[in-house]
Short mmCIF file of C-alpha atoms and ligand atoms in Angstrom, two decimals:
data_model
loop_
_atom_site.label_atom_id
_atom_site.label_comp_id
_atom_site.label_asym_id
_atom_site.label_seq_id
_atom_site.Cartn_x
_atom_site.Cartn_y
_atom_site.Cartn_z
CA MET A 1 0.16 -0.07 -0.06
CA ASP A 2 1.24 3.48 -0.76
CA LEU A 3 0.57 6.10 1.77
CA GLY A 4 1.45 10.01 2.40
CA ILE A 5 2.36 10.47 6.22
CA ASP A 6 2.50 13.59 7.89
CA LEU A 7 4.25 13.12 11.19
CA GLY A 8 3.21 16.46 12.96
CA THR A 9 4.22 18.02 15.98
CA THR A 10 0.67 17.40 17.62
CA HIS A 11 -1.01 15.12 14.87
CA THR A 12 0.12 12.38 12.50
CA VAL A 13 -1.88 12.01 9.55
CA ALA A 14 -1.86 9.23 7.04
CA ALA A 15 -3.47 9.37 3.71
CA MET A 16 -3.92 6.20 1.34
CA VAL A 17 -3.43 6.28 -2.37
CA ASP A 18 -6.54 4.28 -3.31
CA ARG A 19 -7.41 4.43 -7.22
CA GLY A 20 -7.14 8.14 -7.66
CA ASN A 21 -8.53 9.05 -4.13
CA PHE A 22 -6.53 9.84 -0.95
CA PRO A 23 -8.58 8.77 1.86
CA VAL A 24 -7.41 9.78 5.38
CA VAL A 25 -6.81 6.74 7.64
CA SER A 26 -9.14 6.76 10.62
CA PHE A 27 -7.62 5.68 14.02
CA CYS A 28 -9.58 4.43 17.01
CA ASP A 29 -9.06 5.83 20.32
CA GLU A 30 -9.44 3.56 23.48
CA ASP A 31 -13.02 4.46 23.49
CA GLY A 32 -13.76 3.17 20.30
CA ASP A 33 -14.31 6.65 18.63
CA SER A 34 -12.47 7.41 15.26
CA HIS A 35 -10.20 10.19 14.53
CA ASP A 36 -8.52 11.37 11.36
CA HIS A 37 -5.14 11.52 13.20
CA LEU A 38 -2.97 9.52 15.63
CA PRO A 39 -1.93 11.91 18.47
CA SER A 40 2.08 12.43 18.43
CA VAL A 41 2.38 11.40 22.01
CA SER A 42 4.37 8.68 23.56
CA ALA A 43 4.25 7.59 27.34
CA VAL A 44 5.69 4.83 29.68
CA VAL A 45 3.40 2.16 31.04
CA ASP A 46 4.88 -0.52 33.50
CA GLY A 47 8.39 0.09 32.00
CA ASP A 48 7.19 -0.31 28.16
CA LEU A 49 6.87 2.50 25.67
CA VAL A 50 3.24 3.10 24.61
CA HIS A 51 2.01 5.68 21.88
CA GLY A 52 -1.01 7.62 20.18
CA PHE A 53 -4.10 7.41 22.16
CA GLU A 54 -2.93 5.03 24.73
CA ALA A 55 -0.21 7.48 25.53
CA VAL A 56 -2.75 10.20 25.81
CA THR A 57 -4.85 8.44 28.36
CA ALA A 58 -1.55 7.39 30.45
CA MET A 59 -0.44 10.76 30.61
CA ALA A 60 -3.76 11.93 31.98
CA GLN A 61 -3.20 9.35 34.46
CA GLY A 62 -0.18 11.10 35.70
CA LEU A 63 2.35 8.65 33.88
CA PRO A 64 5.42 9.69 32.20
CA GLY A 65 5.09 10.91 28.72
CA ILE A 66 6.21 13.26 26.14
CA ARG A 67 4.20 15.44 23.54
CA SER A 68 5.66 17.40 20.62
CA VAL A 69 8.82 15.35 20.09
CA LYS A 70 8.96 16.91 16.68
CA ARG A 71 10.12 20.20 18.23
CA PHE A 72 13.31 18.61 19.81
CA LEU A 73 13.97 17.43 16.17
CA SER A 74 14.27 20.84 15.05
CA ASP A 75 17.59 21.45 17.18
CA PRO A 76 20.41 21.88 14.57
CA ALA A 77 22.53 19.73 16.55
CA VAL A 78 20.01 16.56 16.68
CA THR A 79 21.25 12.96 15.87
CA PHE A 80 19.62 9.75 16.38
CA SER A 81 21.02 9.31 19.64
CA THR A 82 19.99 13.12 21.13
CA PRO A 83 18.51 12.08 24.47
CA VAL A 84 14.79 13.11 25.13
CA THR A 85 13.06 12.60 28.53
CA LEU A 86 9.55 11.42 28.85
CA GLY A 87 8.14 12.44 32.29
CA ALA A 88 10.89 15.11 32.87
CA GLY A 89 11.13 16.24 36.36
CA THR A 90 9.52 13.32 37.88
CA ASP A 91 11.01 10.36 39.71
CA ARG A 92 9.61 7.95 37.00
CA ALA A 93 11.37 9.83 34.01
CA LEU A 94 12.86 7.70 31.25
CA THR A 95 15.47 9.00 29.02
CA ILE A 96 15.93 7.65 25.49
CA GLY A 97 17.57 8.59 21.96
CA ILE A 98 15.14 10.50 19.90
CA GLY A 99 15.64 8.26 16.96
CA GLU A 100 14.71 5.28 19.08
CA LEU A 101 11.67 6.83 20.60
CA LEU A 102 10.37 8.10 17.03
CA ALA A 103 10.99 4.70 15.55
CA SER A 104 9.25 3.07 18.39
CA TYR A 105 6.14 5.61 17.69
CA LEU A 106 6.26 4.98 14.01
CA GLY A 107 6.35 1.25 14.53
CA HIS A 108 2.93 1.63 16.45
CA LEU A 109 1.88 3.78 13.66
CA HIS A 110 2.90 1.01 11.17
CA ALA A 111 1.11 -1.74 13.19
CA GLN A 112 -2.07 0.61 13.39
CA ILE A 113 -2.23 1.05 9.62
CA ARG A 114 -1.62 -2.53 8.79
CA GLN A 115 -4.39 -3.45 11.09
CA ILE A 116 -6.69 -1.00 9.74
CA THR A 117 -5.97 -1.47 5.95
CA GLY A 118 -5.00 -5.26 6.12
CA ALA A 119 -1.85 -4.38 3.77
CA ASP A 120 1.40 -6.01 4.61
CA GLU A 121 3.92 -3.81 3.11
CA LEU A 122 3.70 0.01 3.71
CA ARG A 123 5.44 2.39 1.17
CA ALA A 124 5.36 6.24 2.21
CA VAL A 125 6.15 9.63 1.01
CA ILE A 126 6.96 11.63 4.29
CA GLY A 127 6.84 15.07 4.93
CA VAL A 128 9.34 17.34 6.84
CA PRO A 129 8.97 21.17 7.39
CA ALA A 130 10.51 23.08 4.53
CA HIS A 131 13.23 24.63 6.51
CA ALA A 132 14.21 21.40 8.38
CA HIS A 133 17.96 21.01 9.08
CA THR A 134 19.62 18.11 7.50
CA GLY A 135 19.92 16.40 10.82
CA GLN A 136 16.09 16.19 11.26
CA ARG A 137 15.71 14.89 7.73
CA PHE A 138 18.07 12.29 8.40
CA VAL A 139 16.61 11.35 11.77
CA THR A 140 13.10 11.24 10.32
CA ILE A 141 14.07 9.09 7.40
CA GLU A 142 16.02 6.55 9.69
CA ALA A 143 13.15 6.22 12.23
CA PHE A 144 10.73 5.58 9.30
CA ARG A 145 12.81 2.75 7.92
CA THR A 146 13.55 1.33 11.41
CA ALA A 147 9.90 1.19 11.91
CA GLY A 148 9.50 -1.06 9.02
CA PHE A 149 8.10 1.53 6.26
CA GLU A 150 9.75 1.71 3.02
CA VAL A 151 10.33 5.45 2.42
CA LEU A 152 9.51 6.38 -1.15
CA GLY A 153 10.69 10.00 -0.82
CA MET A 154 10.69 12.98 1.48
CA LEU A 155 8.94 16.21 0.65
CA ASN A 156 8.80 19.49 2.32
CA GLU A 157 5.28 19.75 3.85
CA PRO A 158 4.11 22.99 2.08
CA SER A 159 5.19 21.44 -1.03
CA ALA A 160 2.79 18.59 -0.36
CA ALA A 161 0.12 20.88 0.47
CA GLY A 162 0.78 22.72 -2.80
CA LEU A 163 -0.21 19.49 -4.52
CA GLU A 164 -3.27 18.86 -2.45
CA TYR A 165 -4.23 22.63 -3.53
CA ALA A 166 -3.56 21.94 -7.05
CA LEU A 167 -5.79 18.82 -7.10
CA ARG A 168 -8.71 20.51 -5.33
CA GLN A 169 -8.55 24.07 -6.62
CA SER A 170 -7.30 23.58 -9.95
CA ARG A 171 -9.92 26.09 -11.48
CA THR A 172 -8.61 29.02 -9.47
CA LEU A 173 -5.36 28.47 -11.08
CA ASN A 174 -5.09 29.51 -14.84
CA SER A 175 -2.36 30.26 -17.42
CA ARG A 176 -1.91 33.61 -15.78
CA ARG A 177 -2.25 32.91 -12.34
CA THR A 178 -0.14 29.87 -11.44
CA ARG A 179 1.26 30.63 -8.07
CA ILE A 180 -0.14 30.09 -4.73
CA ILE A 181 1.16 30.89 -1.43
CA ILE A 182 0.54 28.08 1.26
CA TYR A 183 0.36 29.34 4.76
CA ASP A 184 0.68 26.39 7.28
CA LEU A 185 0.22 26.92 10.85
CA GLY A 186 0.51 23.65 12.66
CA GLY A 187 1.09 22.74 16.19
CA GLY A 188 4.72 23.46 16.62
CA THR A 189 5.84 25.10 13.30
CA PHE A 190 4.87 27.68 10.80
CA ASP A 191 5.82 27.32 7.14
CA ALA A 192 5.05 29.40 4.02
CA SER A 193 5.85 28.56 0.59
CA LEU A 194 5.32 30.12 -2.80
CA VAL A 195 4.35 27.17 -5.24
CA ASP A 196 3.91 27.49 -8.86
CA MET A 197 1.64 25.21 -10.55
CA SER A 198 1.59 25.49 -14.21
CA GLY A 199 -0.54 22.63 -15.43
CA THR A 200 0.06 19.59 -13.37
CA VAL A 201 3.83 20.04 -12.62
CA GLY A 202 4.47 22.23 -9.62
CA GLU A 203 7.56 23.89 -8.48
CA VAL A 204 8.63 25.40 -5.09
CA ILE A 205 9.89 28.74 -5.80
CA ASP A 206 10.78 29.93 -2.18
CA SER A 207 9.74 28.75 1.45
CA VAL A 208 10.18 30.59 4.56
CA GLY A 209 9.39 29.29 8.23
CA LEU A 210 9.65 29.50 11.92
CA ASN A 211 10.64 26.39 13.98
CA ASP A 212 9.12 27.91 17.03
CA LEU A 213 5.71 28.99 16.02
CA GLY A 214 2.43 27.01 16.42
CA GLY A 215 -0.74 26.46 17.71
CA GLU A 216 0.92 25.38 21.12
CA ASP A 217 2.05 28.99 21.61
CA PHE A 218 -1.70 30.01 21.54
CA ASP A 219 -2.21 27.27 24.33
CA GLU A 220 0.43 28.93 26.24
CA VAL A 221 -0.93 32.33 25.89
CA LEU A 222 -4.25 30.88 27.43
CA ALA A 223 -2.55 29.19 30.19
CA THR A 224 -0.86 32.43 31.11
CA MET A 225 -3.92 34.44 31.02
CA ALA A 226 -5.91 31.50 33.09
CA ARG A 227 -3.31 31.27 35.90
CA PRO A 228 -4.03 34.48 37.83
CA ARG A 229 -7.72 33.84 37.45
CA LEU A 230 -7.68 30.45 39.19
CA THR A 231 -9.46 30.58 42.41
CA MET A 232 -9.25 26.58 43.45
CA ALA A 233 -6.20 24.18 43.44
CA VAL A 234 -3.57 25.01 40.80
CA PRO A 235 -3.55 22.10 38.17
CA SER A 236 -0.20 20.86 36.78
CA PRO A 237 1.20 22.98 34.13
CA ASP A 238 0.43 19.95 31.61
CA ALA A 239 -2.97 19.49 32.66
CA LEU A 240 -3.78 23.27 32.47
CA ARG A 241 -2.08 23.41 28.83
CA GLU A 242 -4.08 20.41 27.86
CA ALA A 243 -7.40 22.05 29.05
CA CYS A 244 -6.34 25.39 27.45
CA ARG A 245 -5.82 23.53 24.08
CA ILE A 246 -9.19 21.94 24.27
CA ALA A 247 -10.87 25.42 25.20
CA LYS A 248 -8.97 27.16 22.18
CA GLU A 249 -9.98 24.45 19.74
CA GLY A 250 -13.86 25.10 21.19
CA VAL A 251 -13.44 28.86 19.87
CA ARG A 252 -16.09 29.59 17.17
CA PRO A 253 -16.29 32.73 15.02
CA GLN A 254 -19.22 33.81 16.95
CA SER A 255 -17.84 32.79 20.64
CA ARG A 256 -17.84 35.51 23.05
CA ASN A 257 -15.66 33.59 25.75
CA VAL A 258 -13.05 30.85 25.88
CA LEU A 259 -14.24 28.51 28.45
CA ILE A 260 -11.34 26.52 29.96
CA ASP A 261 -12.61 23.46 31.76
CA LEU A 262 -10.63 22.33 34.89
CA PRO A 263 -11.55 19.45 37.40
CA GLU A 264 -12.58 21.98 39.97
CA GLU A 265 -13.62 25.00 37.99
CA THR A 266 -14.26 26.57 34.65
CA VAL A 267 -12.21 29.72 33.67
CA ARG A 268 -13.89 32.01 31.46
CA ILE A 269 -11.70 34.53 29.31
CA PRO A 270 -13.25 36.90 26.81
CA VAL A 271 -12.36 36.11 23.23
CA ALA A 272 -11.63 39.51 22.39
CA GLU A 273 -8.83 39.74 25.24
CA TYR A 274 -7.56 36.41 24.12
CA GLU A 275 -7.36 37.42 20.40
CA GLU A 276 -5.64 40.41 21.39
CA ALA A 277 -3.08 38.50 23.32
CA CYS A 278 -2.83 36.37 20.37
CA GLN A 279 -2.20 38.92 17.81
CA PRO A 280 1.59 39.09 18.04
CA LEU A 281 1.78 35.45 17.24
CA VAL A 282 -0.01 35.77 13.87
CA ASP A 283 1.99 38.87 13.26
CA ARG A 284 5.16 36.82 13.52
CA SER A 285 3.96 34.65 10.97
CA VAL A 286 2.96 37.48 8.65
CA GLU A 287 6.65 39.09 9.36
CA ALA A 288 8.23 35.68 8.35
CA MET A 289 6.01 35.56 5.15
CA GLY A 290 7.62 39.07 4.28
CA PRO A 291 9.80 37.81 1.30
CA LEU A 292 6.80 35.84 -0.25
CA SER A 293 3.83 38.48 0.37
CA SER A 294 5.57 41.17 -1.27
CA LEU A 295 4.90 39.40 -4.60
CA LEU A 296 1.12 39.27 -3.43
CA GLN A 297 0.77 42.98 -2.45
CA SER A 298 2.18 44.18 -5.81
CA ASP A 299 -0.60 45.20 -8.19
CA PRO A 300 -3.34 42.74 -7.75
CA ALA A 301 -4.63 42.94 -11.35
CA ARG A 302 -0.97 42.09 -12.56
CA SER A 303 0.03 39.58 -9.62
CA ASP A 304 0.37 36.01 -11.00
CA VAL A 305 -0.44 34.67 -7.45
CA ALA A 306 -3.93 32.97 -7.61
CA GLY A 307 -4.18 33.06 -3.83
CA ILE A 308 -3.26 32.18 -0.09
CA ASP A 309 -4.20 28.51 0.85
CA MET A 310 -4.48 28.10 4.61
CA VAL A 311 -3.49 24.89 6.15
CA GLY A 312 -2.67 23.58 9.56
CA GLY A 313 -4.90 23.08 12.56
CA ALA A 314 -3.88 26.47 14.02
CA THR A 315 -5.74 28.26 11.20
CA SER A 316 -9.09 26.70 12.62
CA LEU A 317 -8.78 29.45 15.42
CA PRO A 318 -10.88 32.26 13.61
CA LEU A 319 -8.53 35.08 14.46
CA VAL A 320 -5.87 33.39 12.17
CA PRO A 321 -7.64 33.69 8.89
CA ARG A 322 -9.46 36.71 9.60
CA ARG A 323 -5.87 38.74 10.22
CA ILE A 324 -4.75 37.10 7.08
CA ARG A 325 -7.82 38.45 4.97
CA ASP A 326 -7.44 41.69 6.80
CA LEU A 327 -4.06 41.97 5.23
CA PHE A 328 -4.35 40.04 1.90
CA GLY A 329 -8.19 40.19 0.92
CA ARG A 330 -10.34 37.83 -0.57
CA ARG A 331 -7.79 35.77 -2.14
CA VAL A 332 -7.31 33.77 1.02
CA HIS A 333 -8.81 30.19 1.01
CA ARG A 334 -9.08 27.85 4.01
CA ALA A 335 -8.49 24.04 3.22
CA PRO A 336 -11.71 22.01 3.63
CA ASN A 337 -9.62 19.60 6.09
CA PRO A 338 -6.82 21.82 7.42
CA THR A 339 -5.07 19.03 9.52
CA GLY A 340 -5.29 16.62 6.67
CA SER A 341 -3.95 18.58 3.41
CA THR A 342 -0.24 17.77 3.93
CA ALA A 343 -1.08 13.94 4.16
CA ILE A 344 -3.00 14.27 1.31
CA GLY A 345 -0.53 16.04 -0.89
CA LEU A 346 2.20 13.42 0.19
CA ALA A 347 -0.27 10.65 -0.81
CA ILE A 348 -0.59 12.27 -4.30
CA ALA A 349 3.11 12.37 -4.60
CA ALA A 350 3.12 8.62 -3.50
CA ASP A 351 0.68 7.84 -6.33
CA PRO A 352 2.60 6.55 -9.54
CA THR A 353 -0.36 7.26 -11.48
CA SER A 354 -1.12 10.70 -10.35
CA PRO A 355 -0.44 13.37 -13.05
CA TYR A 356 0.43 15.96 -10.35
CA SER A 357 4.01 16.21 -9.34
CA ILE A 358 6.31 18.84 -7.70
CA ARG A 359 9.70 19.80 -7.91
CA ASP A 360 11.41 20.86 -4.69
CA ARG A 361 14.12 23.40 -3.73
CA LEU A 362 16.71 23.01 -1.06
CA SER A 363 14.96 25.75 1.08
CA ARG A 364 17.98 26.09 3.08
CA GLY A 365 21.48 26.86 2.09
CA PHE A 366 24.64 25.34 3.40
CA GLY A 367 28.34 26.19 3.18
CA VAL A 368 31.83 25.48 4.60
CA PHE A 369 34.27 27.63 6.78
CA ARG A 370 37.50 26.47 5.51
CA GLU A 371 39.77 27.16 8.30
CA THR A 372 43.52 26.76 7.24
CA ASN A 373 44.86 27.56 10.63
CA TRP A 374 42.26 26.86 13.31
CA GLY A 375 40.33 30.06 12.84
CA GLN A 376 43.57 32.38 12.01
CA GLN A 377 42.71 32.30 8.46
CA VAL A 378 38.95 31.66 7.40
CA ALA A 379 37.19 31.53 4.18
CA PHE A 380 33.54 30.88 3.66
CA ASP A 381 32.08 29.24 0.67
CA VAL A 382 28.43 28.91 -0.17
CA LEU A 383 28.26 25.35 -1.54
CA ALA A 384 24.53 25.35 -2.26
CA ASP A 385 21.71 27.92 -1.62
CA GLN A 386 17.76 27.68 -1.05
CA HIS A 387 17.34 27.95 -4.89
CA LEU A 388 19.05 24.66 -5.58
CA ARG A 389 16.63 22.31 -7.22
CA LEU A 390 16.19 18.75 -5.68
CA ASP A 391 14.71 16.75 -8.70
CA SER A 392 18.16 14.59 -9.10
CA PRO A 393 21.26 14.18 -6.80
CA THR A 394 23.68 17.11 -7.15
CA THR A 395 27.32 16.68 -6.79
CA ILE A 396 29.73 19.47 -6.21
CA THR A 397 33.46 18.70 -6.49
CA ARG A 398 36.63 20.94 -5.83
CA ARG A 399 40.20 20.52 -5.82
CA TYR A 400 43.09 22.47 -4.43
CA GLN A 401 46.31 22.07 -3.12
CA SER A 402 46.40 22.71 0.41
CA ARG A 403 48.62 25.49 2.24
CA HIS A 404 48.63 23.82 5.76
CA ASN A 405 49.23 20.25 7.10
CA ILE A 406 45.70 20.37 8.51
CA GLY A 407 42.63 21.70 7.19
CA VAL A 408 39.32 22.34 9.41
CA TYR A 409 36.16 22.39 7.80
CA ARG A 410 33.25 23.45 9.67
CA PHE A 411 29.72 23.02 7.84
CA VAL A 412 26.89 25.50 8.58
CA GLU A 413 23.39 25.80 7.35
CA PHE A 414 21.92 29.03 6.68
CA SER A 415 18.17 30.16 5.94
CA ARG A 416 18.79 32.10 2.92
CA THR A 417 21.33 34.19 0.81
CA ASP A 418 21.14 37.96 -0.19
CA PRO A 419 20.91 38.68 -3.68
CA ASP A 420 24.79 39.10 -3.82
CA GLY A 421 25.00 35.67 -2.33
CA THR A 422 25.85 36.41 1.37
CA PRO A 423 24.30 34.17 3.78
CA ARG A 424 21.71 35.66 6.05
CA GLY A 425 19.56 34.39 8.71
CA ASP A 426 20.43 31.95 11.40
CA LEU A 427 23.77 30.35 10.73
CA THR A 428 23.79 27.00 12.40
CA PRO A 429 27.00 24.72 12.70
CA PHE A 430 26.17 21.11 11.79
CA ALA A 431 29.15 19.33 11.30
CA GLN A 432 33.00 19.53 11.55
CA ILE A 433 35.93 17.50 9.85
CA VAL A 434 39.43 17.88 10.58
CA VAL A 435 41.87 16.54 7.94
CA PRO A 436 45.40 15.96 8.24
CA PHE A 437 47.27 16.51 4.82
CA ASP A 438 50.11 14.58 6.23
CA GLU A 439 50.85 11.22 5.78
CA ALA A 440 52.42 10.47 9.47
CA LEU A 441 49.58 12.25 11.18
CA GLN A 442 47.04 10.41 9.10
CA ARG A 443 48.74 7.09 10.46
CA SER A 444 49.00 8.02 14.00
CA GLY A 445 45.15 8.61 14.07
CA ARG A 446 45.79 10.85 17.12
CA THR A 447 43.25 13.90 17.93
CA LEU A 448 44.63 16.83 16.47
CA ASN A 449 44.86 20.33 18.00
CA PRO A 450 45.61 23.76 17.04
CA ASP A 451 49.40 23.45 17.98
CA ASP A 452 49.71 20.65 15.23
CA VAL A 453 49.11 23.07 12.52
CA HIS A 454 51.75 24.89 10.36
CA PRO A 455 52.10 25.97 7.04
CA VAL A 456 53.66 23.82 4.36
CA GLU A 457 55.46 24.46 0.94
CA ASP A 458 54.10 22.09 -1.86
CA GLY A 459 51.37 20.86 0.10
CA HIS A 460 49.03 17.71 -0.46
CA TRP A 461 46.11 17.92 -3.01
CA ALA A 462 42.75 18.10 -1.36
CA GLU A 463 39.47 16.95 -3.01
CA GLU A 464 36.15 17.95 -1.41
CA THR A 465 33.01 16.22 -2.86
CA TYR A 466 29.38 16.99 -1.79
CA THR A 467 26.36 15.16 -2.61
CA ILE A 468 22.76 16.41 -2.08
CA ASP A 469 19.99 13.95 -2.57
CA PRO A 470 16.55 14.74 -3.53
CA SER A 471 15.33 14.57 0.05
CA GLY A 472 17.78 17.28 1.01
CA MET A 473 20.29 15.19 2.81
CA VAL A 474 23.96 16.27 2.32
CA SER A 475 27.07 14.14 2.37
CA ALA A 476 30.60 15.42 2.40
CA GLU A 477 33.79 13.69 1.74
CA ILE A 478 37.44 15.19 1.79
CA THR A 479 40.00 13.36 0.12
CA ASP A 480 43.77 13.72 0.32
CA LEU A 481 44.51 12.87 -3.09
CA ASP A 482 48.28 12.31 -2.29
CA THR A 483 47.71 9.51 0.05
CA GLY A 484 44.16 8.50 -0.66
CA TRP A 485 43.05 9.16 2.87
CA SER A 486 39.59 10.60 3.30
CA ALA A 487 37.12 11.59 5.86
CA SER A 488 33.52 11.78 5.32
CA THR A 489 30.33 12.68 7.13
CA THR A 490 26.69 12.60 6.38
CA MET A 491 25.24 15.63 7.96
CA GLY A 492 23.11 14.52 10.78
CA LEU A 493 25.26 11.36 11.86
CA ASP A 494 26.78 11.26 15.24
CA ARG A 495 30.38 12.02 14.21
CA PRO A 496 32.24 11.86 10.79
CA VAL A 497 33.02 8.25 9.88
CA VAL A 498 36.74 8.30 9.08
CA ARG A 499 37.87 5.84 6.40
CA GLN A 500 41.48 5.04 5.16
N1 ATP B 1 -10.72 23.78 15.93
C1 ATP B 1 -9.53 24.11 16.13
N2 ATP B 1 -9.42 25.58 16.63
C2 ATP B 1 -8.18 25.91 16.96
N3 ATP B 1 -6.78 25.31 17.00
C3 ATP B 1 -7.10 23.99 16.37
C4 ATP B 1 -8.27 23.34 15.99
N4 ATP B 1 -8.09 22.19 15.66
C5 ATP B 1 -6.77 21.91 15.87
N5 ATP B 1 -5.76 23.18 16.49
C6 ATP B 1 -4.69 23.25 16.65
O1 ATP B 1 -3.94 22.82 15.60
C7 ATP B 1 -2.76 22.46 15.83
C8 ATP B 1 -2.42 21.15 15.24
O2 ATP B 1 -2.44 21.52 14.08
P1 ATP B 1 -1.65 20.37 13.02
O3 ATP B 1 -2.46 19.05 13.13
O4 ATP B 1 -1.75 20.97 11.64
O5 ATP B 1 -0.22 20.30 13.37
P2 ATP B 1 0.77 19.29 13.18
O6 ATP B 1 1.06 19.04 11.66
O7 ATP B 1 0.71 18.32 14.24
O8 ATP B 1 2.00 20.07 13.61
P3 ATP B 1 3.38 20.92 12.61
O9 ATP B 1 2.93 20.96 11.45
O10 ATP B 1 3.64 22.08 13.44
O11 ATP B 1 4.53 19.88 12.86
C9 ATP B 1 -2.66 22.20 17.61
O12 ATP B 1 -2.03 23.50 18.15
C10 ATP B 1 -4.28 22.15 17.77
O13 ATP B 1 -4.75 22.73 19.06
MG1 MG B 2 1.72 19.84 9.93
#
């Protein structure tokens, strides 16, 4: 069975490929009620990990658990073994590698989907935030594989939502207006992408995003407003936040009050006050969209942007589409199933017979600080920027004669480059390789330090090779051409694997 799977911060949604249709898989909770998602929650019961609805119940009973693991994945330093703690701060806390935890969660998802669909083999196109670092891509793919899925491909989430929009709204797209902006406000992340859909082949022109903005921040604002209004016993922070999430999801366009139901009391907060407190969150998303929305605001008659497609569960909060419509007018559309659009788009990508396809771009750039003298002399080279197309693997190779006996390569990712090519936005280190261009040092295998570095005449020839695969994963290899010694790393692994 072919599927699209959207591993979300709060909800995991799976859509099936079924003869030209893309139905969303229904999961049963412990009361037998069906839902179009599996909660992205894990917990510990009697020493064993449980996931999804079972984990939600366990956490409600006070057992150690964890929500929103995906937020930890966005840490640029993340690797498969980065520790995460379930029940942090309690005496029953359990610490486990994030990759292992995710693989166990996805193993549960795999078993559930097999049970529901009766299919044995599950092949999936999986999603990842557009601005995800290489480490996040790597850990996500590995966890899906470990869980038993065959990974057909990885697509940026907004690109997937663009495919779903193209299928649903093809009539708003015409030969003149072929571009759409996907506004995706999920549980923990915000992504916006400009997608061009000419005919059935789409192309992501540009994406921007925030790793730290989503529906959970709206829960937190509500919890902060509720705390001073409590008159009875103060619930645990987790219980209060959960009650706030439920209250927030109950807000309708005509609601006057947000009602937070707690075991001992109901806290009432006027919607107008709550919305005012939330406005800065929505404005952050608008600000982050700046580079894309300038295209929309320029003379609407001549703009080739057909509209803004709003997806992600947090766009169900009435304030969000209202504010976006105030700013951008009538061309704002809400997806009929805001939590399912991404998974449906991923399923479209997984369907070998679908006429719709999409070409992605890197959406983050990466480059290398080449330090010939441990920081004394530094050159920065952009190896690929956010415009790089990802339809097929890209290889970049460079050769030069080294001027020192040791080279230090510090790899960084950055959000985007200025028109003149200078990296801008957050610059995050994600790997380092130290390469001795010296046979004796290569053979000794000892740890090198700055005192070992000195300039050399007639140094060894070096070759750097970078391969960027269509999922956006980067691998780097640096070879001493004189001796054949090489060091390589896949960005996201624990440490470079050194081969001789
Ligand atoms: N009716 C609703 N009103 C307001 N918010 C809602 C509603 N339904 C869901 N949400 C919020 O939407 C968020 C989840 O959205 P979604 O399922 O799109 O996120 P996700 O895909 O899990 O996360 P991400 O895309 O950030 O990884 C949660 O914060 C949830 O509270
Ligand atoms: Mg999402």
